[in-house]
XYZ file of C-alpha atoms in Angstrom:
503
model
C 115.635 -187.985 117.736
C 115.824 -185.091 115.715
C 113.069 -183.384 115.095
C 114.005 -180.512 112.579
C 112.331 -177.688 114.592
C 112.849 -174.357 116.438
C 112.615 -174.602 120.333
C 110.141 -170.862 121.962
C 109.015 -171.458 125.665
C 108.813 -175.124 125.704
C 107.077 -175.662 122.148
C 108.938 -176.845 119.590
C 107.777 -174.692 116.308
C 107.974 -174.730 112.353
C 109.716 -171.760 110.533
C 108.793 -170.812 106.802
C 112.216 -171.686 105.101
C 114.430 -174.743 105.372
C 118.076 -175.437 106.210
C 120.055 -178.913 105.139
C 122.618 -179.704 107.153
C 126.076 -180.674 105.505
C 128.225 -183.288 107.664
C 131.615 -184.183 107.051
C 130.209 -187.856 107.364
C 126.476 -189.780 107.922
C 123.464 -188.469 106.729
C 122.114 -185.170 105.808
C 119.228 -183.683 107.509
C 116.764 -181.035 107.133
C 116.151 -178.141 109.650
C 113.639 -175.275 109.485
C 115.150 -172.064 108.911
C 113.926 -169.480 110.893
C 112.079 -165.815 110.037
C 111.340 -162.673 111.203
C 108.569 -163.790 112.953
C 109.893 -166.215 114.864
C 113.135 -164.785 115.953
C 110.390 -161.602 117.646
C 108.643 -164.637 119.013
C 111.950 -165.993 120.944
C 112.577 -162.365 121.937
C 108.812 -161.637 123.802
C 108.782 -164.997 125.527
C 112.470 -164.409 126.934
C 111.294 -160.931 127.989
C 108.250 -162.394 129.887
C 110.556 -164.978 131.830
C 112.958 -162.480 132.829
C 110.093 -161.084 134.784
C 110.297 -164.430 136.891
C 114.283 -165.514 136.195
C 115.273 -162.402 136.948
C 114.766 -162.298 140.362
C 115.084 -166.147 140.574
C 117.721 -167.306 143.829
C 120.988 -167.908 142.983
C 120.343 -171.773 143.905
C 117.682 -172.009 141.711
C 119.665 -171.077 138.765
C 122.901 -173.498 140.242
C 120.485 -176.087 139.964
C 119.231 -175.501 136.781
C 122.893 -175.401 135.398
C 123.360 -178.351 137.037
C 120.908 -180.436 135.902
C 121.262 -179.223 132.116
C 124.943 -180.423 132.485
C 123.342 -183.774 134.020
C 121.222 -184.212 131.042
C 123.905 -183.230 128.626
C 125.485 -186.687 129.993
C 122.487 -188.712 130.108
C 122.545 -187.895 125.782
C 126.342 -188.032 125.680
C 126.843 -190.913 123.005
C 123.988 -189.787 120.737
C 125.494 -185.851 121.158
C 129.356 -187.001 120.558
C 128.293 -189.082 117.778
C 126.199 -186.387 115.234
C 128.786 -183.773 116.397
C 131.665 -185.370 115.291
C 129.882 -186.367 112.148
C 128.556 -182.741 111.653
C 131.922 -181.184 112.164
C 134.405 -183.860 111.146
C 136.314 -183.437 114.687
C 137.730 -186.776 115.829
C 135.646 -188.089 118.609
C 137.891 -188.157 121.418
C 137.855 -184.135 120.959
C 134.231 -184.134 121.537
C 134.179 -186.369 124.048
C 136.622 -183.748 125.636
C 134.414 -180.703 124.453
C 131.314 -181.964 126.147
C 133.631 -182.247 129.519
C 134.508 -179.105 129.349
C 130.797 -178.153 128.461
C 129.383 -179.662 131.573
C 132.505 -178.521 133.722
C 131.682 -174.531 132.477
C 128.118 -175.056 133.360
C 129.190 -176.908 137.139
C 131.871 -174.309 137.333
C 128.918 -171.550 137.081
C 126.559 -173.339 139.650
C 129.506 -173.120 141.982
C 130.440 -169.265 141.137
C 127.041 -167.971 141.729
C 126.092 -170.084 144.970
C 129.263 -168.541 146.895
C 128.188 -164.981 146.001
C 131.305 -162.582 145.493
C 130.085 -162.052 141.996
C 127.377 -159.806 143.342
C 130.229 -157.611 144.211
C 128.008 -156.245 147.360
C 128.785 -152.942 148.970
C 127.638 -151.072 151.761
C 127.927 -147.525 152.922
C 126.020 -146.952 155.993
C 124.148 -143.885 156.763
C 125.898 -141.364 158.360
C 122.851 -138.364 159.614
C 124.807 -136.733 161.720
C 127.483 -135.592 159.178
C 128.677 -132.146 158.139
C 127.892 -130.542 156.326
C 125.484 -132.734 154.883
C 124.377 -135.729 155.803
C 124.987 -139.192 153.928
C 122.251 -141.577 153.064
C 122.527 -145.541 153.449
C 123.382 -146.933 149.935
C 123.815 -150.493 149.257
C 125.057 -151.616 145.937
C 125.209 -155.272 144.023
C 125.124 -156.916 140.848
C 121.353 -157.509 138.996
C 121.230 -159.205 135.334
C 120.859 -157.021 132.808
C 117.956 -158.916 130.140
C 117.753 -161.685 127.357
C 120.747 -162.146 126.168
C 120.764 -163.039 122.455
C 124.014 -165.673 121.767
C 125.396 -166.781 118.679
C 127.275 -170.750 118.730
C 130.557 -170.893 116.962
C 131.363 -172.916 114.276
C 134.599 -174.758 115.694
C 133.195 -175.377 118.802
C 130.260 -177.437 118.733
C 129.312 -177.677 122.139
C 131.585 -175.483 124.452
C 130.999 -172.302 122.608
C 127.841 -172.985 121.275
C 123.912 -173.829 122.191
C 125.040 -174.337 125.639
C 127.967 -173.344 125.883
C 129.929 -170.906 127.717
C 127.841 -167.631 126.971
C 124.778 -169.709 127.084
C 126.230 -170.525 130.723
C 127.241 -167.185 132.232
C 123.914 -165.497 130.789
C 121.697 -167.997 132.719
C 123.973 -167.610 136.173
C 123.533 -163.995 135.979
C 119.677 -164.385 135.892
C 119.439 -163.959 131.723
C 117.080 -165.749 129.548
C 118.794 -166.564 126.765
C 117.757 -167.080 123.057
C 120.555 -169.337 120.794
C 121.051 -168.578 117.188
C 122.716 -171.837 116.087
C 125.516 -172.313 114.179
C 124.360 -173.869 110.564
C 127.691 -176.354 110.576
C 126.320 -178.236 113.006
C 122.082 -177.844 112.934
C 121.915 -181.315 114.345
C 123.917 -181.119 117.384
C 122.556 -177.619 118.327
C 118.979 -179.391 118.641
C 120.143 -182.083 120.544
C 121.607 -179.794 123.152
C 118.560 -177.818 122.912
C 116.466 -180.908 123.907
C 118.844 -181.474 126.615
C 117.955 -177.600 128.317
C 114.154 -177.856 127.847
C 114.284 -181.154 130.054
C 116.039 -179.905 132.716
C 113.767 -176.398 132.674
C 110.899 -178.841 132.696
C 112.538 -180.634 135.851
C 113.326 -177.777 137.724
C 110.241 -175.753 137.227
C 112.216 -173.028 135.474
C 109.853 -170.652 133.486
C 109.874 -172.373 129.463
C 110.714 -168.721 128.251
C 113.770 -169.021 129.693
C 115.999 -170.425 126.914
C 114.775 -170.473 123.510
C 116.802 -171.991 119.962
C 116.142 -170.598 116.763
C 118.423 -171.705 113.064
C 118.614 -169.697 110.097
C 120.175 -170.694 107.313
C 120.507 -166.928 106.173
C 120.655 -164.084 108.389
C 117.419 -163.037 108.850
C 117.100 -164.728 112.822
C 120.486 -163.179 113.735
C 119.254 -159.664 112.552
C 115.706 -159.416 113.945
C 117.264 -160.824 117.581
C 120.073 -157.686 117.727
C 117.346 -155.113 116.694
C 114.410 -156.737 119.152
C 113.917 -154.289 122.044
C 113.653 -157.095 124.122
C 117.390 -158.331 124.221
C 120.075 -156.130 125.987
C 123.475 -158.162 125.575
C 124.426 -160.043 122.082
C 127.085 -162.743 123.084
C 128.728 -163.946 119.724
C 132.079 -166.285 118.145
C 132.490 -165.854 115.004
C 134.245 -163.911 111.737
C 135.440 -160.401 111.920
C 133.182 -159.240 108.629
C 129.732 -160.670 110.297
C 130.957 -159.892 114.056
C 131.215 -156.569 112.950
C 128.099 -156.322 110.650
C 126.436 -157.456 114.337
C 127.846 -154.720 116.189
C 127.372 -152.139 114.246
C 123.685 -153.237 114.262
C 123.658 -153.200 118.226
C 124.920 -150.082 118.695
C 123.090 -148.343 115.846
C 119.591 -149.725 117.657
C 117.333 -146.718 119.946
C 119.097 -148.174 122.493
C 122.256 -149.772 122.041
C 123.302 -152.516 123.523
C 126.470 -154.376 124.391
C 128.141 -156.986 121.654
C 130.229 -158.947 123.034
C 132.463 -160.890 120.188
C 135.257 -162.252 119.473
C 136.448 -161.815 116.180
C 139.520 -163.416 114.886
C 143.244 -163.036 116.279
C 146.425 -164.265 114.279
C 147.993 -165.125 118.333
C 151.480 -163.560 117.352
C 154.706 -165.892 118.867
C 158.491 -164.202 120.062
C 161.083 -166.123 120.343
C 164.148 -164.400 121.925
C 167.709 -164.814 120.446
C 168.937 -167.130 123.492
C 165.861 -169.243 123.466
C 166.284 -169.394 119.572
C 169.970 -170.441 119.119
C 169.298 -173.071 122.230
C 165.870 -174.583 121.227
C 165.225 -173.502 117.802
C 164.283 -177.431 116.760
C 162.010 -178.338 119.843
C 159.935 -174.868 119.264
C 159.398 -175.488 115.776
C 158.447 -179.237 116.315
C 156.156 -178.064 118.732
C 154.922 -175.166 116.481
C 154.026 -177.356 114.211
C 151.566 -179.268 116.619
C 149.867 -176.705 117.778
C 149.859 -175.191 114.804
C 147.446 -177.910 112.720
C 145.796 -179.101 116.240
C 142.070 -179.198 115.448
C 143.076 -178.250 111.753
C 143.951 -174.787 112.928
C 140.301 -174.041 113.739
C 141.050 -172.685 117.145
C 140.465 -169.019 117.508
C 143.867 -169.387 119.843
C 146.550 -170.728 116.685
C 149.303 -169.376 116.622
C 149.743 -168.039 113.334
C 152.852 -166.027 113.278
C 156.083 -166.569 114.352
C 158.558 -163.653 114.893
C 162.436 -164.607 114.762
C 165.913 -162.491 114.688
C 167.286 -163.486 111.760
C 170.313 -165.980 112.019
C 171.313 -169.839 111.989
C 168.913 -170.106 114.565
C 166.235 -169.090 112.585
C 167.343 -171.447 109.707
C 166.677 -174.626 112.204
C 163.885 -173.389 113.599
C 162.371 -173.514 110.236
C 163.798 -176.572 108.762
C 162.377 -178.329 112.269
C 158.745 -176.840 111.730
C 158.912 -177.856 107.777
C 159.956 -181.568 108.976
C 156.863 -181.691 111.440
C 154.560 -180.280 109.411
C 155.887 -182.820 106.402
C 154.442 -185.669 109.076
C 151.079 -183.946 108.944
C 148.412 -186.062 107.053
C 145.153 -183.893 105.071
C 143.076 -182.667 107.409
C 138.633 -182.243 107.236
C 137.792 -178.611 107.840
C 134.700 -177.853 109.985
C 132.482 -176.569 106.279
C 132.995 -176.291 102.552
C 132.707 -172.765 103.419
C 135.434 -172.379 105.665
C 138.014 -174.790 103.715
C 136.886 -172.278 100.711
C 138.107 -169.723 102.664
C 141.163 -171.038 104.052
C 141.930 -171.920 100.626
C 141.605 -168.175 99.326
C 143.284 -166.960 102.705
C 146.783 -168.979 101.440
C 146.179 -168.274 97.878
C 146.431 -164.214 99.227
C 149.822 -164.884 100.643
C 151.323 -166.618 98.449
C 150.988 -163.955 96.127
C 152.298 -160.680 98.022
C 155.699 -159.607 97.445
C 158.562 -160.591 99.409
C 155.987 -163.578 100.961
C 157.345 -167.233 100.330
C 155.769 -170.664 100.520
C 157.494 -173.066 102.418
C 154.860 -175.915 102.843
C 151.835 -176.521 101.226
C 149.388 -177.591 98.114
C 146.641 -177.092 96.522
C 143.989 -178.965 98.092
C 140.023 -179.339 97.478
C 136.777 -179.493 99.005
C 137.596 -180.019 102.890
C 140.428 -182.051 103.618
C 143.689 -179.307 103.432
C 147.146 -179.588 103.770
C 148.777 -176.607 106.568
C 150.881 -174.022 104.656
C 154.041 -172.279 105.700
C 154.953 -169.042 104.750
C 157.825 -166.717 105.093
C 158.645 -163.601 104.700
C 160.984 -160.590 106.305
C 160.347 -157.700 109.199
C 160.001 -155.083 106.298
C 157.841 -156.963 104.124
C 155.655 -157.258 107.297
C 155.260 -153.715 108.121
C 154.464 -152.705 104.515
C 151.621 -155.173 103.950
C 149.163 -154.632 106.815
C 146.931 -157.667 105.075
C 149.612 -160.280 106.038
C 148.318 -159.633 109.601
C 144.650 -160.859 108.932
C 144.029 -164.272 110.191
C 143.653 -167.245 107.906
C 141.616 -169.697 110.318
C 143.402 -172.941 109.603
C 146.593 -174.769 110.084
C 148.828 -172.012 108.125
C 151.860 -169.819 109.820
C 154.142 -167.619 108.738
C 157.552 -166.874 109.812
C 158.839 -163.309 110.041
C 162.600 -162.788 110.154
C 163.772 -159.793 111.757
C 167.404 -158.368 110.650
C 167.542 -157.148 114.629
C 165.599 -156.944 117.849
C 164.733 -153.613 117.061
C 162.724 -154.210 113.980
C 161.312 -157.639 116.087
C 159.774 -154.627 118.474
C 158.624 -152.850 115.569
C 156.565 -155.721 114.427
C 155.482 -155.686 117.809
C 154.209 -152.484 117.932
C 152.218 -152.760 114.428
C 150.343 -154.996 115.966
C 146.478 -155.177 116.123
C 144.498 -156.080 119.695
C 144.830 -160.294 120.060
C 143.979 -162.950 122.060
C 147.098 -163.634 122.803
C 150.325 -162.958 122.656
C 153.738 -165.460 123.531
C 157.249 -165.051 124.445
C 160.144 -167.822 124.169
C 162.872 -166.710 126.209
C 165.379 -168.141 128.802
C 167.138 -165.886 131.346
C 169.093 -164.505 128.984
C 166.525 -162.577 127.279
C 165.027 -161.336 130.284
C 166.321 -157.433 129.147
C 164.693 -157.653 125.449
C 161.697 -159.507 127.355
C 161.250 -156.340 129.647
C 160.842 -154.475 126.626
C 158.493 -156.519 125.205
C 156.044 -157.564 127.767
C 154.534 -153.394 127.467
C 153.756 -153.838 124.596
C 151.784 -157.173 124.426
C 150.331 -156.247 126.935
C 148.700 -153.967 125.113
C 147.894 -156.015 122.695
C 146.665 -158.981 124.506
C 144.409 -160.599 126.700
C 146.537 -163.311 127.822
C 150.208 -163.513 127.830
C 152.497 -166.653 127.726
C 155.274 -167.507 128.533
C 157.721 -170.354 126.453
C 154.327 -172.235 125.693
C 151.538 -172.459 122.867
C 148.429 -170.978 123.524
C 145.701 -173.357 121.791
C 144.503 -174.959 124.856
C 142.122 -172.356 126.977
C 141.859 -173.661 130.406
C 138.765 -173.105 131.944
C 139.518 -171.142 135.283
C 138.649 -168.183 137.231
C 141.701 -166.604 136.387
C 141.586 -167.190 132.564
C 140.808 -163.757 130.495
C 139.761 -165.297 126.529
C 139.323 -161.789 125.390
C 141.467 -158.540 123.917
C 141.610 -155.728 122.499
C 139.736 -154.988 119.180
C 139.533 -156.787 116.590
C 140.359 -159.720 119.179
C 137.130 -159.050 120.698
C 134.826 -156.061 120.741
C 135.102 -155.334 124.613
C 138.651 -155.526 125.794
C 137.053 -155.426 129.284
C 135.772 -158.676 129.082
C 136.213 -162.485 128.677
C 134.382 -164.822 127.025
C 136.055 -168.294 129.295
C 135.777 -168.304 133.066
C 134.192 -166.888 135.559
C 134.923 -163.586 134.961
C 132.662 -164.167 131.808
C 129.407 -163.613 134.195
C 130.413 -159.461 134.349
C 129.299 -159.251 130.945
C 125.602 -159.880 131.631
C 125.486 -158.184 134.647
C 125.378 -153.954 135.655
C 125.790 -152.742 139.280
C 122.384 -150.872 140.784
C 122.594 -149.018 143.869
C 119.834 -148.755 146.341
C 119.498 -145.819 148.785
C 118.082 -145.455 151.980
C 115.733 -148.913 150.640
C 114.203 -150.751 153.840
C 115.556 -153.806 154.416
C 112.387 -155.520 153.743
C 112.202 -154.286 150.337
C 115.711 -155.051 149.171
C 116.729 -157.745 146.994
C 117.736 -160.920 149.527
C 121.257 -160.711 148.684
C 121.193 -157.384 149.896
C 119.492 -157.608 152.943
C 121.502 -158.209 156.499
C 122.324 -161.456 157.165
């Protein structure tokens, strides 16, 4: 049961202001919004566990990931059931969120119990050197603080209370305090209530995860500016990711933001691979394309084609399977307002033409196709922004050349994609630089919504993609963010941390 409350070291506490929740379907409910106060509250008590948590064994905190993915299941039908009523997401994708909820958190437990994150070195001591002796130094990972993390909107679970930041914060050793996402108030409690039972069954110190909402932005600015936290984790819109950032590293001491922003996930398709497949890659286009709505931070957006009959059937295939597409529910008023003014913005630049699309109101939207040419493109730097929601646009290029052009314009990205067959291999070569560059992850005659969740997978890029290109936000590698190296020299072994110490 709900209970409308903020969650501070095991109590479950009453804010000043108050936050209604606004589901696509079922009731409404009413949440307390959060102040000042209360945010400094979360902040003190997550300080005063990392005292213990910090130092906690690595099995301790496998366990405790563990068992929070174990209770996650034990409240699966009530948690599927108010998120997909919250966020008007068919059930079957939550059902297949909370999997790959549980699976992050597992896939943690099992990172941090073999060790190699720790990244342990050695250099023994060497006195009799010249002409000056070296000292023992031994070196590993430690977790850096509370970690303040923000939940997304379009992920109600697996980026979210929980979710993967939530995840790699607590395997590094980091008490963590959630800002929830307002779309979904409902679901962020229930998750909540699913963490303070396993803390309370595995003895872990109450101060160790907190959840705070806000129906303003009064929570999410007191957390970035408390003393206390030292890493911001955050999914979310370029204009308040950056308003965050800027507030991080404008603090006494700054602190890492790590955010990802917004990406328009740019598509090439090669002249070979266009005049031989141009009507399976716009059919499939299409599908991933309005998958979810659009509201993966992974759509691909824009399409990049060499001008040509190819091109002609490419489009005419993507206009048929987006014709089959029925009105699809938006995640918030908010963001189907948005979407709404996004399309509006196109379709009234120069040299910009609708292909697909209609007006549509409140939150059930039709996608939108737009097209437009390689020069119009590289005049209007706007038509690069991303509109989150099922809407693409198709540049035609009169040549390669200008196709690498476009390229080049480019801003950082999640991703980046090439459709090619052998063929293309020389224009590919020339490409693949440059993404690379541009991108976190590059792909290869595919779609990138779908982000597996692996130790190879990099879900980051280069700004405005994400504000550290150095790190990812999905897999294991996503632990590095909470963690910094400390070196200990000429330390007894009796003093050193355990993973440090001779086996």
């Amino acid at each position: 049961m709900l209970n409308g409350q903020h969650l501070i070291a095991g109590e479950w506490v009453t804010g000043e202001g108050e936050l209604r929740s606004s589901p696509a379907t079922g009731p409404s409910h009413t949440f307390s919004s959060g102040t000042a106060q209360i945010a400094n509250q979360a902040a003190d008590a997550a300080a005063e566990a990392f005292k213990v948590f910090g130092v906690s064994s690595r099995s301790e905190r496998a366990t405790l990931l563990r068992t929070i993915a174990a209770e996650l299941e034990k409240n699966s039908g009530e948690i599927v059931e108010l998120a997909s009523g919250e966020s008007g997401l068919p059930v079957g994708r939550i059902q297949g969120e909370l999997g790959r909820t549980t699976g992050q958190l597992r896939l943690f437990a099992d990172h941090i119990e073999d060790g190699d994150y720790l990244d342990r070195r050695v250099a023994n001591a060497l006195p009799e050197r010249e002409p000056l002796p070296r000292p023992e130094l031994r070196t590993m990972m430690r977790p850096l603080g509370p970690v303040a993390v923000f939940g997304a909107s379009n992920f109600p679970l697996a980026f979210s209370t929980a979710g993967g930041d939530t995840a790699a914060a607590l395997a590094a050793g980091c008490p963590v305090v959630v800002k929830s996402h307002p779309a979904h108030p409902g679901t962020g409690e229930l998750v909540a209530q699913a963490v303070l039972a396993a803390m309370r069954e595995t003895g872990t110190h109450l101060g160790t995860f907190s959840f705070l909402q806000d129906a303003g932005h009064t929570v999410a600015t007191s957390l970035v500016q408390h003393p206390a936290i030292k890493a911001v984790g955050f999914t979310g819109s370029l204009t308040a990711g950056r308003i965050l950032f800027d507030l991080c590293a404008a603090r006494a001491e700054p602190i890492p933001f790590f955010g990802e922003l917004g990406s328009i996930n740019p598509c090439f398709v090669l002249p070979t691979a266009l005049a031989t497949g141009a009507t399976r890659i716009g059919a499939e286009w299409a599908a991933s394309l309005t998958l979810g709505a659009g509201q993966f931070c992974t759509s691909p957006g824009v399409m990049f084609v060499v001008d040509g009959d190819g091109a002609d059937s490419f489009i005419e295939s993507t206009l048929a399977a987006l014709g089959q597409v029925d009105k699809q529910t938006m995640l918030t008023d908010a963001i189907a307002s948005t979407f709404r003014t996004g399309a509006e913005r196109l379709a009234g630049t120069d040299g910009v033409h609708r292909r697909f699309g209609e007006q549509s109101f409140q939150r059930s939207v039709t996608p939108y196709l737009f097209e437009t040419d390689g020069e119009t493109w590289n005049r209007h730097a706007e038509l690069a922004e991303e509109v989150f929601g099922p809407l693409g646009i198709v540049v035609r290029t009169r040549s390669f050349d200008e196709l690498l052009a476009c390229a080049q314009s480019l801003s950082g990205q999640l991703t980046a994609t090439l459709h090619f067959e052998q063929a293309d291999d020389e224009a590919a070569l020339q490409l693949l630089p440059v993404l690379e560059h541009k991108a976190g992850r590059l792909l290869a005659n595919g779609f990138p919504t779908g982000v597996e969740v692996d130790p190879a997978m990099v879900h980051g890029g280069p700004y405005p993609a994400a504000t550290n290109p150095a790190a990812t936000s999905v897999g294991t590698l996503a632990i590095r963010r909470f963690l910094r190296p400390v070196c200990y020299q000429n330390l007894p072994q009796r003093l050193l941390p355990a993973d440090l110490q001779d086996a």
